[in-house]
PDB file of C-alpha atoms in Angstrom:
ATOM      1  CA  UNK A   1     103.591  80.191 127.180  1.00  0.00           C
ATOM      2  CA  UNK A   2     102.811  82.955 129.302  1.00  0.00           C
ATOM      3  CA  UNK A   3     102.694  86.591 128.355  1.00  0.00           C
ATOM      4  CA  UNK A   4     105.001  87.629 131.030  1.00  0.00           C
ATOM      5  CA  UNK A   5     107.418  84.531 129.742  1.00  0.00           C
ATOM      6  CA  UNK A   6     107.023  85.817 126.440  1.00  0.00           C
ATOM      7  CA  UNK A   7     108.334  88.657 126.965  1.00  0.00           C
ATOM      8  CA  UNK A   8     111.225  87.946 129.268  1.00  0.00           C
ATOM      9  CA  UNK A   9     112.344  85.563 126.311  1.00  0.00           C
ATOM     10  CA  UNK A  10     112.165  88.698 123.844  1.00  0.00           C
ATOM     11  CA  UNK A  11     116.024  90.188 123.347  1.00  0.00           C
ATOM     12  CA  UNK A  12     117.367  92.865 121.512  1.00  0.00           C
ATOM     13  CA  UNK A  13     118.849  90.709 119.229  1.00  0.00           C
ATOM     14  CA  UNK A  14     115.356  88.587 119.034  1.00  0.00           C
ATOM     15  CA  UNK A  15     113.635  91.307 118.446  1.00  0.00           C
ATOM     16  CA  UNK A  16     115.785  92.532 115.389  1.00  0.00           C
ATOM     17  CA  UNK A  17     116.472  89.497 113.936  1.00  0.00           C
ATOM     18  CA  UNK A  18     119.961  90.084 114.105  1.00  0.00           C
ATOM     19  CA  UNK A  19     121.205  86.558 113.921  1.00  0.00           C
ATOM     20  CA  UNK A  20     119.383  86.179 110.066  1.00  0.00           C
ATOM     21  CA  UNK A  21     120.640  89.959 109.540  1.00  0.00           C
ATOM     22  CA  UNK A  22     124.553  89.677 110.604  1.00  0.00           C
ATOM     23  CA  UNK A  23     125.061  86.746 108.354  1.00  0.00           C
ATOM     24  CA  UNK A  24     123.144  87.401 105.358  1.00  0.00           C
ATOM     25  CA  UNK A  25     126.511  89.166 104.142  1.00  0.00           C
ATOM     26  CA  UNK A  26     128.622  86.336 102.311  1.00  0.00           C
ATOM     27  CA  UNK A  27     131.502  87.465 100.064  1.00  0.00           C
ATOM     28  CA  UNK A  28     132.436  85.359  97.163  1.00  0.00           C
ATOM     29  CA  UNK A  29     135.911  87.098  97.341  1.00  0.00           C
ATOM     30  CA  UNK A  30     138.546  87.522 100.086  1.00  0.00           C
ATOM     31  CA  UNK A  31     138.650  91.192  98.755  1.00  0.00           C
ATOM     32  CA  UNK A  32     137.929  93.138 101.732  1.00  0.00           C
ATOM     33  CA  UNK A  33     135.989  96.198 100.155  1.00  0.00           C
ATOM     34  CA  UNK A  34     133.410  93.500  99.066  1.00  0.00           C
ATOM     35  CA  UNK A  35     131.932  93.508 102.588  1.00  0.00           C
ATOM     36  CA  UNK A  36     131.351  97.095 102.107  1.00  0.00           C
ATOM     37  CA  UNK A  37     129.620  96.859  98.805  1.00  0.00           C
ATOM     38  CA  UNK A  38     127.372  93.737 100.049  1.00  0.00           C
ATOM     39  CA  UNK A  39     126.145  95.829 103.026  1.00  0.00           C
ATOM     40  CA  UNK A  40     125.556  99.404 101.388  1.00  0.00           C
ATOM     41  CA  UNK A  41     123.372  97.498  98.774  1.00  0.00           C
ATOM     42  CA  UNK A  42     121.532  95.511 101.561  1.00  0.00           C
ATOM     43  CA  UNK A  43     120.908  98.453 103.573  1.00  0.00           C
ATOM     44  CA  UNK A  44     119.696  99.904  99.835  1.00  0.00           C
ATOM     45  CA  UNK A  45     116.419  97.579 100.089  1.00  0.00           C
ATOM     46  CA  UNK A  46     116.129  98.243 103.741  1.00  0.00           C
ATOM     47  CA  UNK A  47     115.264 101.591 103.004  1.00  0.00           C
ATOM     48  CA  UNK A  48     113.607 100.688 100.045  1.00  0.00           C
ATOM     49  CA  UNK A  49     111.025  98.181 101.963  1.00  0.00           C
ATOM     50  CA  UNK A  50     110.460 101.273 104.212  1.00  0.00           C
ATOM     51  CA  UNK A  51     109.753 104.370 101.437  1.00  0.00           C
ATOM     52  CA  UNK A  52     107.690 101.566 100.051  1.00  0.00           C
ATOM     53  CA  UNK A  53     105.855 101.196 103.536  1.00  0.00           C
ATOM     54  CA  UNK A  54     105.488 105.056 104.060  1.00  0.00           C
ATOM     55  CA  UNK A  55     103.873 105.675 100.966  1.00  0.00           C
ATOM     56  CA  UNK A  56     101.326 103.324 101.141  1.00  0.00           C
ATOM     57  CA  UNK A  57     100.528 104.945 104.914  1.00  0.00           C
ATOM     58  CA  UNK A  58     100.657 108.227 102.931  1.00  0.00           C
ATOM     59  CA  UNK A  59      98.390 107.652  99.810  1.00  0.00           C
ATOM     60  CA  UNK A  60      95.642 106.435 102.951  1.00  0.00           C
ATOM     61  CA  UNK A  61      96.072 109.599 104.491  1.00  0.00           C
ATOM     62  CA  UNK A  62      95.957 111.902 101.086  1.00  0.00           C
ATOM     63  CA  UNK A  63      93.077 109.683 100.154  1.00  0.00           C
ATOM     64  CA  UNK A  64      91.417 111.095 103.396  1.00  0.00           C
ATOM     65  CA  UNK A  65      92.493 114.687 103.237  1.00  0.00           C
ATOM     66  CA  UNK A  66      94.218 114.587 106.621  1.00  0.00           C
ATOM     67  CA  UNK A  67      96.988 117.829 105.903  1.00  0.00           C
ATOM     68  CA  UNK A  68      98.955 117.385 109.220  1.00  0.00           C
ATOM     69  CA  UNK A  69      99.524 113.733 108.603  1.00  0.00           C
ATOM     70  CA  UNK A  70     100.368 113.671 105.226  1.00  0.00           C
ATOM     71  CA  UNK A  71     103.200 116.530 105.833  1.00  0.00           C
ATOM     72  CA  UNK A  72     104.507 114.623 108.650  1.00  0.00           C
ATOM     73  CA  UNK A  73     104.693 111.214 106.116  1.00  0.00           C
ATOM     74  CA  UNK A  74     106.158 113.626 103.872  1.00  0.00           C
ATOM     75  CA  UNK A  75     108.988 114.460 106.020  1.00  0.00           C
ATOM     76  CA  UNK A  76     109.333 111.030 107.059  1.00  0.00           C
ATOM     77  CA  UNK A  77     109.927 109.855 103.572  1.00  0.00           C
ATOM     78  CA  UNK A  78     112.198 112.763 102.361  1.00  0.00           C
ATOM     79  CA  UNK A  79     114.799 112.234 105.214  1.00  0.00           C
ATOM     80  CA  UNK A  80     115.001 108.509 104.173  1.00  0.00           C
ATOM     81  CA  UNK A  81     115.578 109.759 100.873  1.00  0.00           C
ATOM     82  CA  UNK A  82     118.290 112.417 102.087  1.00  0.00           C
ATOM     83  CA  UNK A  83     120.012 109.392 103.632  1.00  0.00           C
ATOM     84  CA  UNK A  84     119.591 106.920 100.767  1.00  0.00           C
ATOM     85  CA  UNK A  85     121.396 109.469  98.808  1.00  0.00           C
ATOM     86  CA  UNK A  86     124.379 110.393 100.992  1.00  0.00           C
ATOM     87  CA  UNK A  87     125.147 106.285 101.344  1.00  0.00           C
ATOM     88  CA  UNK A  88     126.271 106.679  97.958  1.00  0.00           C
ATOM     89  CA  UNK A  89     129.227 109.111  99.802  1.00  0.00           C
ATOM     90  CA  UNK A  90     130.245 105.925 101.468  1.00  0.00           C
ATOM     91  CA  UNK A  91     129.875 103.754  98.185  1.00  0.00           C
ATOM     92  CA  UNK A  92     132.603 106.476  96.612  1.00  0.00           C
ATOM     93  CA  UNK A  93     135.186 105.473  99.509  1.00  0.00           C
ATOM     94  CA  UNK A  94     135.818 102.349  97.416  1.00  0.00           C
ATOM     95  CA  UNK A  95     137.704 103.104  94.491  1.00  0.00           C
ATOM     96  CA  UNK A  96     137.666 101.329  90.570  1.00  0.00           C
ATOM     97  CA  UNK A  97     140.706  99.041  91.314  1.00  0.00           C
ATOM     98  CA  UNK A  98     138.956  98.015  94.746  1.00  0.00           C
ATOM     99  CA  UNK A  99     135.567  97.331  92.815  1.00  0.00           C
ATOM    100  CA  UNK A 100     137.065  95.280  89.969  1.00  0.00           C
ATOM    101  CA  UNK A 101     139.048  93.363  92.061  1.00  0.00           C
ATOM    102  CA  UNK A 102     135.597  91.346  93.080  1.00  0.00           C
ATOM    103  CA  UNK A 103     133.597  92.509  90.237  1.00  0.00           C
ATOM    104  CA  UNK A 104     133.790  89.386  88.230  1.00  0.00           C
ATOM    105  CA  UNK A 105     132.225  87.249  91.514  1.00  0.00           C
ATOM    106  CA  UNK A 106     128.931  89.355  90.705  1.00  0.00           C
ATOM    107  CA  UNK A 107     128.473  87.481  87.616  1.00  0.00           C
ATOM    108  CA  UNK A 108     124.688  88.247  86.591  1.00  0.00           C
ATOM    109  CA  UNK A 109     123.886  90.044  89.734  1.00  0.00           C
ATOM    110  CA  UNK A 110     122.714  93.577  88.909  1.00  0.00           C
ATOM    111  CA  UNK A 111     121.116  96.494  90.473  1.00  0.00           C
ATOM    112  CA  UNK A 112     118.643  96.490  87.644  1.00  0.00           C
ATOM    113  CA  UNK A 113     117.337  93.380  89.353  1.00  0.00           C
ATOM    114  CA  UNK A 114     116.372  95.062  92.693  1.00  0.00           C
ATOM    115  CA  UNK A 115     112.531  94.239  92.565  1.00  0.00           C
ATOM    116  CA  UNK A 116     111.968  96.863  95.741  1.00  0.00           C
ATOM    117  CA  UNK A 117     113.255  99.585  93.168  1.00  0.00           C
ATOM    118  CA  UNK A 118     110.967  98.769  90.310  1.00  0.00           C
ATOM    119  CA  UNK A 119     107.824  98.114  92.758  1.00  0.00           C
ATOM    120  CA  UNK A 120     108.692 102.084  94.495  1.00  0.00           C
ATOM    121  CA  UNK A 121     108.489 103.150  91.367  1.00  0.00           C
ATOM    122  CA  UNK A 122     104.919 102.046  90.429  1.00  0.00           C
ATOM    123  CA  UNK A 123     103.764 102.843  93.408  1.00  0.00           C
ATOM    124  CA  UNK A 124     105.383 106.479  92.639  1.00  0.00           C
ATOM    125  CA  UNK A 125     103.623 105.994  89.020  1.00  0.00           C
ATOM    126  CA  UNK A 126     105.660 104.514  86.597  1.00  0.00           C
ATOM    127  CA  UNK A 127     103.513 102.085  84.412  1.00  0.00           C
ATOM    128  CA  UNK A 128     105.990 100.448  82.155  1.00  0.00           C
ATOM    129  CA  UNK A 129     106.308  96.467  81.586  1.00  0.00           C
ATOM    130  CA  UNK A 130     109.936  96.554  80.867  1.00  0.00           C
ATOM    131  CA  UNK A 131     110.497  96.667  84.298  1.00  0.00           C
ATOM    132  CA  UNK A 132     108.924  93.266  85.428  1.00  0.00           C
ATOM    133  CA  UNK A 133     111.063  91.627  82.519  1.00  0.00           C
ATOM    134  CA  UNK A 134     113.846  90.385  84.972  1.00  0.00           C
ATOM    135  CA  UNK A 135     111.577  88.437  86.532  1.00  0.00           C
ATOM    136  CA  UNK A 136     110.009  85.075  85.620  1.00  0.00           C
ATOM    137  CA  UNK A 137     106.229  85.093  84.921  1.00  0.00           C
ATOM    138  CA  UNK A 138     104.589  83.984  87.524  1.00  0.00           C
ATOM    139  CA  UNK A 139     107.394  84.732  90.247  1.00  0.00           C
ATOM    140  CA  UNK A 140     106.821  86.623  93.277  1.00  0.00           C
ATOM    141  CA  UNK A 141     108.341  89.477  92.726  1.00  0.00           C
ATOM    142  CA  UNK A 142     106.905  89.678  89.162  1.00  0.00           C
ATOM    143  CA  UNK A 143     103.643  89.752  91.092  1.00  0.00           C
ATOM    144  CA  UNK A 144     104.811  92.387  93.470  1.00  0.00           C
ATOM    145  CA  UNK A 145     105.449  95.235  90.830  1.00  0.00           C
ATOM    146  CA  UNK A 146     101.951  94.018  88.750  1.00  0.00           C
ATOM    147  CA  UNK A 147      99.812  94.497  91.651  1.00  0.00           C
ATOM    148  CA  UNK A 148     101.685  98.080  92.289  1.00  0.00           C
ATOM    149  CA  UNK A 149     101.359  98.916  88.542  1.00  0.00           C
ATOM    150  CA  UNK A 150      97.338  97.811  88.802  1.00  0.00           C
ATOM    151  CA  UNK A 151      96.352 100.507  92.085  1.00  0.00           C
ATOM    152  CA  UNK A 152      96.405 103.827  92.340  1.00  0.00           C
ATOM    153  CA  UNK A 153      99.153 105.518  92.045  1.00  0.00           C
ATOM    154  CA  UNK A 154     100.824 108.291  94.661  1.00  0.00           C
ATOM    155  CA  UNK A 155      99.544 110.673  91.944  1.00  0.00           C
ATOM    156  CA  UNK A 156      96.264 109.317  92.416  1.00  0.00           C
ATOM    157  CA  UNK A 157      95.754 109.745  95.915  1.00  0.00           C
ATOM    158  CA  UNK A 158      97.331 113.493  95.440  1.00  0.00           C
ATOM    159  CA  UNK A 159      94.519 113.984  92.407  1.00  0.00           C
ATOM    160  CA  UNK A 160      91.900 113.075  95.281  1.00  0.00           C
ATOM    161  CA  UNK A 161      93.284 114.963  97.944  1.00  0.00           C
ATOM    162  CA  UNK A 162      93.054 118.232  95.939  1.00  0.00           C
ATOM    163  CA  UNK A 163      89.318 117.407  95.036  1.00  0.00           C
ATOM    164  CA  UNK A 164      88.870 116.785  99.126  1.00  0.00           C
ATOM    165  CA  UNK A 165      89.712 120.243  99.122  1.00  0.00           C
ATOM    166  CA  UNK A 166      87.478 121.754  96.881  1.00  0.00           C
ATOM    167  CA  UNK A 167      90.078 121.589  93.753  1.00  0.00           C
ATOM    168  CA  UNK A 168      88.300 120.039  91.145  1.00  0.00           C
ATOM    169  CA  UNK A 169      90.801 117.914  89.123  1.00  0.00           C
ATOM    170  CA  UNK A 170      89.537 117.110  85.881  1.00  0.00           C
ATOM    171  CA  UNK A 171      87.140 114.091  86.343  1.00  0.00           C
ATOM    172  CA  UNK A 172      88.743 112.295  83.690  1.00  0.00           C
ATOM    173  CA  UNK A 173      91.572 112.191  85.375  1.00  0.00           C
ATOM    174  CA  UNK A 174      90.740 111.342  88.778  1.00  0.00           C
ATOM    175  CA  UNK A 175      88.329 108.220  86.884  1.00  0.00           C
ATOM    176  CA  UNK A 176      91.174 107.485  84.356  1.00  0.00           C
ATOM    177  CA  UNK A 177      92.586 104.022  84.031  1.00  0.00           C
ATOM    178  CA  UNK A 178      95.305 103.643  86.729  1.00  0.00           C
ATOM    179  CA  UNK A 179      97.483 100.920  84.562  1.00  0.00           C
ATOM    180  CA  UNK A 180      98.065 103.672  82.225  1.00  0.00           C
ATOM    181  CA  UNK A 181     100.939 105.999  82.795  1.00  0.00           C
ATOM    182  CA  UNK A 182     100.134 109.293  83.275  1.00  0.00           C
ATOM    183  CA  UNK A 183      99.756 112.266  81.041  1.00  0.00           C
ATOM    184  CA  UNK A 184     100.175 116.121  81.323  1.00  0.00           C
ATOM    185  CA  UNK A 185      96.822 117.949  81.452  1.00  0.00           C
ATOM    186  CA  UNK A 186      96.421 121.139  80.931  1.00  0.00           C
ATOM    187  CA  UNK A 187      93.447 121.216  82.480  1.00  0.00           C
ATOM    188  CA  UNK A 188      95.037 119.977  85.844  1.00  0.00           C
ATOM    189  CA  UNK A 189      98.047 122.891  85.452  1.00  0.00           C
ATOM    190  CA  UNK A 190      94.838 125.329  85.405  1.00  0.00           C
ATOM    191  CA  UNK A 191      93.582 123.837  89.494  1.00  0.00           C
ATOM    192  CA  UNK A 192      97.130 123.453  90.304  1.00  0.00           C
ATOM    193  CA  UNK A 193      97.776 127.180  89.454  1.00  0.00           C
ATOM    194  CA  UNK A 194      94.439 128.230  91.700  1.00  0.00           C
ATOM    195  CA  UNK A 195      96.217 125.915  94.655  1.00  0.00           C
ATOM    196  CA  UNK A 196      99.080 128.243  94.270  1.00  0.00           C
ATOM    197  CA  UNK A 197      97.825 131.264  94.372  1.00  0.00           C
ATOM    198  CA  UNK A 198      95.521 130.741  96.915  1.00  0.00           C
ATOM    199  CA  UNK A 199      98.979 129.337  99.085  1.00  0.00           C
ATOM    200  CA  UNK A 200      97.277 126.814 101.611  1.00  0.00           C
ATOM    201  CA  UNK A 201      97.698 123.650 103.076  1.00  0.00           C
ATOM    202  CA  UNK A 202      97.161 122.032  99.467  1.00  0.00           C
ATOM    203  CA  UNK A 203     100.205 124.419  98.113  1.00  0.00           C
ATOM    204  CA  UNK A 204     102.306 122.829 100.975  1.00  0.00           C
ATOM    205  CA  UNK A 205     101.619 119.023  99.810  1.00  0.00           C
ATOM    206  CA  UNK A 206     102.242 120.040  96.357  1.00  0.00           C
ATOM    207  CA  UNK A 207     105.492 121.263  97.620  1.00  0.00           C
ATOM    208  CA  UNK A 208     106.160 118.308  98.894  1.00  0.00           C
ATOM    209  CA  UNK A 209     105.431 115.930  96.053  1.00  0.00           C
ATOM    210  CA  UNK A 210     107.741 118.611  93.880  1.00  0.00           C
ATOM    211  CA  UNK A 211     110.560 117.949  96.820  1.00  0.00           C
ATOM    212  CA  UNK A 212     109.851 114.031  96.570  1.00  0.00           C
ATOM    213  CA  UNK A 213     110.322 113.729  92.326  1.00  0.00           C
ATOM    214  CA  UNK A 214     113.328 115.930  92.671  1.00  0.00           C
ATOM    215  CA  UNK A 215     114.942 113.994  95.313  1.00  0.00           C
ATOM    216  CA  UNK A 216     114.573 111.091  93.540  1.00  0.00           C
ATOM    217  CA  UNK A 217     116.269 112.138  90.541  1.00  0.00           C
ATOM    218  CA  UNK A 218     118.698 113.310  92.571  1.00  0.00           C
ATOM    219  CA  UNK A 219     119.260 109.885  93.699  1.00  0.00           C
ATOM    220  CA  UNK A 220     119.556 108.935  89.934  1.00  0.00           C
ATOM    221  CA  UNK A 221     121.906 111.446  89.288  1.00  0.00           C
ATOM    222  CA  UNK A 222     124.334 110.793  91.840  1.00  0.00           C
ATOM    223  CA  UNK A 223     123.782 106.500  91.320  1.00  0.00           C
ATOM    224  CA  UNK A 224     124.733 107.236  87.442  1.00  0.00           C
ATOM    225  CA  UNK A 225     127.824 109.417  88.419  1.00  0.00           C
ATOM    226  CA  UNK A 226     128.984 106.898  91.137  1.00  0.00           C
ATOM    227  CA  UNK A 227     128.553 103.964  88.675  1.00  0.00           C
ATOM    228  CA  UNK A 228     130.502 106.289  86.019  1.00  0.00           C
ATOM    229  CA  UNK A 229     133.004 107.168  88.702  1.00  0.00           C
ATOM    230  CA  UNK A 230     133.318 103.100  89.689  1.00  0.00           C
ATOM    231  CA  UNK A 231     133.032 101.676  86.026  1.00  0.00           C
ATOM    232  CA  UNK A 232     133.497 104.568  83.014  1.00  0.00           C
ATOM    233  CA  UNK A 233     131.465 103.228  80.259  1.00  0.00           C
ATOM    234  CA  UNK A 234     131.805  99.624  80.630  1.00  0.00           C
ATOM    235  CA  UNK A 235     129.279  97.665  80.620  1.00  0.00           C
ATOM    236  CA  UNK A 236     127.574  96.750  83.782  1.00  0.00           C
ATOM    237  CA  UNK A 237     127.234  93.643  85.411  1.00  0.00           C
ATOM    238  CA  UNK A 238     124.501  91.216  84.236  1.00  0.00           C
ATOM    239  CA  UNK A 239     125.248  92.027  80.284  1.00  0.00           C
ATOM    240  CA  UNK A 240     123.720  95.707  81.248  1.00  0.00           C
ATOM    241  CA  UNK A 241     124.649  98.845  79.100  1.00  0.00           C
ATOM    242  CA  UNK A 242     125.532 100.490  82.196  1.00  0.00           C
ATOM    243  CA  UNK A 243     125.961 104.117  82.333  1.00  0.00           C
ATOM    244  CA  UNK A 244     124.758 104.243  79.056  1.00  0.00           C
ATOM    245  CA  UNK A 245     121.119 103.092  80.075  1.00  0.00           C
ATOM    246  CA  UNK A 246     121.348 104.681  83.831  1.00  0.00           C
ATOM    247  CA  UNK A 247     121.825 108.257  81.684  1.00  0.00           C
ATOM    248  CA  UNK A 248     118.654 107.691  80.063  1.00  0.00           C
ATOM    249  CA  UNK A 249     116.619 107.415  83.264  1.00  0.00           C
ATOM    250  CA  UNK A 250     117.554 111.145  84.445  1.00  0.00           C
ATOM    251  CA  UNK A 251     115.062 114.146  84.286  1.00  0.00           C
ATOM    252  CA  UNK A 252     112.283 112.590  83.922  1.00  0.00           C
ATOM    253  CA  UNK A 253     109.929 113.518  86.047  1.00  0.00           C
ATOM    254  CA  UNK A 254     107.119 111.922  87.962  1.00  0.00           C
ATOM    255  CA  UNK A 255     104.697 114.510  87.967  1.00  0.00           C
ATOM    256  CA  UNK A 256     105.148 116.269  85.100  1.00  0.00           C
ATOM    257  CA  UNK A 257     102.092 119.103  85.527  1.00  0.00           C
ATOM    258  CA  UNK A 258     103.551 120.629  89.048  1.00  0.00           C
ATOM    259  CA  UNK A 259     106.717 121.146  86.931  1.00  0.00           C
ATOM    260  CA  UNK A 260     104.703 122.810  84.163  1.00  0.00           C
ATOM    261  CA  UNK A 261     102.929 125.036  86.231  1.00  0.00           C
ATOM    262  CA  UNK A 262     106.312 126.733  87.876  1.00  0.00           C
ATOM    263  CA  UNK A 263     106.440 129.271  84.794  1.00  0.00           C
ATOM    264  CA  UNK A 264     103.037 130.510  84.744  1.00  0.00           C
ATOM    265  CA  UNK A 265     102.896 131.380  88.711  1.00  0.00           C
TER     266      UNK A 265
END
């Protein structure tokens, strides 16, 4: 086939995949808020599968010191974020009679399962094997969030853009094993308080990893209140503790050292 046919056969919809997209929601329930919840959760990944995608683009561009670019990703990734959060707005339209109406369909289906989630959150810098335990060994997705807990972390790249800079970060750190989770330094709060007062283009990245941990608890926050607001303290679907466990996840953040340093500046 010809180029020029190739493209004349090329549609919107084609293009989109908007057949496979536009059926992929199938309700187990004639309850007509289920809809809603099936498409909020599949959007959910969408947007997942793309903060996933930007952050890979922005730990190559941190790893090569390139300010503009790495702002821009930055700002990319935050306004996903900003929207991820205010779909939970829409979530909140449905109320707790309209959610347990259909809840029992869900059986063992669980948000805890969403493999996107737990590989973002490597790639952010968790390292924790809990998280791959929904997931058979050897599965794909158990595979996924290994190889994301086995490379360098977004705290990684950030470690060696400050040292592109002229910041050196301790060397044990930016050698360190990357499987491990990380740990405050306070070695690292003493470069991070020279990129601060000195107030350049490094201070603006830091800035922005600061607004990218805060926005994501923020997005924990307002998931445990919706799931409190939808449920009370039932227990979720899928035999999980619900609120009870989503509590536990909050303030915890991801990079614990540009918190640390905020009362010594």
């Amino acid at each position: 086939m010809s180029d020029k046919a190739s493209n004349a056969a090329l549609t919107y919809a084609s293009y989109l995949a908007l057949d496979e997209i536009l059926t992929a929601q199938r309700p187990r329930s004639d309850e007509h808020d289920e809809m809603l919840f099936i498409i909020i959760h599949q959007v959910y990944e969408l947007w997942f599968k793309a903060i996933v995608h930007e952050v890979a683009h922005l730990q190559a561009q941190l790893e090569r010191g390139v300010t503009a670019q790495v702002l821009h990703t930055f700002k990319r990734i935050l306004t996903i974020l900003k929207t991820v959060v205010a779909q939970i707005d829409v979530l909140e339209t449905m109320n707790p009679r309209q959610f347990t109406a259909f809840r029992s369909r869900l059986e063992a289906a669980s948000g805890f399962q969403s493999a996107q989630f737990r590989e973002l959150e490597a790639v952010l810098g968790r390292r924790d094997k809990r998280m791959m335990s929904a997931y058979p060994a050897g599965s794909e997705l158990r595979q996924r969030i290994a190889a994301a807990m086995a490379r360098p972390s977004l705290y990684d790249s950030y470690l060696r853009y400050l040292a592109s800079h002229g910041y050196k970060a301790p060397r044990t750190l930016l050698a360190r094993d990357v499987t491990r989770p990380t740990r405050t330094s306070v070695a690292l709060q003493r470069v991070l308080l020279d990129v601060y007062r000195d107030d350049g283009e490094p201070a603006q990245v830091s800035e922005r990893m600061i607004d990218l941990d805060e926005g994501l608890q923020e997005w924990r926050y307002r998931h445990v209140k919706m799931v409190e607001r939808t449920i009370g303290d039932k227990r979720g679907t899928g035999g999980s503790s619900g609120v009870a466990y989503l509590r536990t996840t909050l303030f915890h953040p991801l990079f614990p050292d540009l918190w640390a340093v905020r009362s010594r500046l």
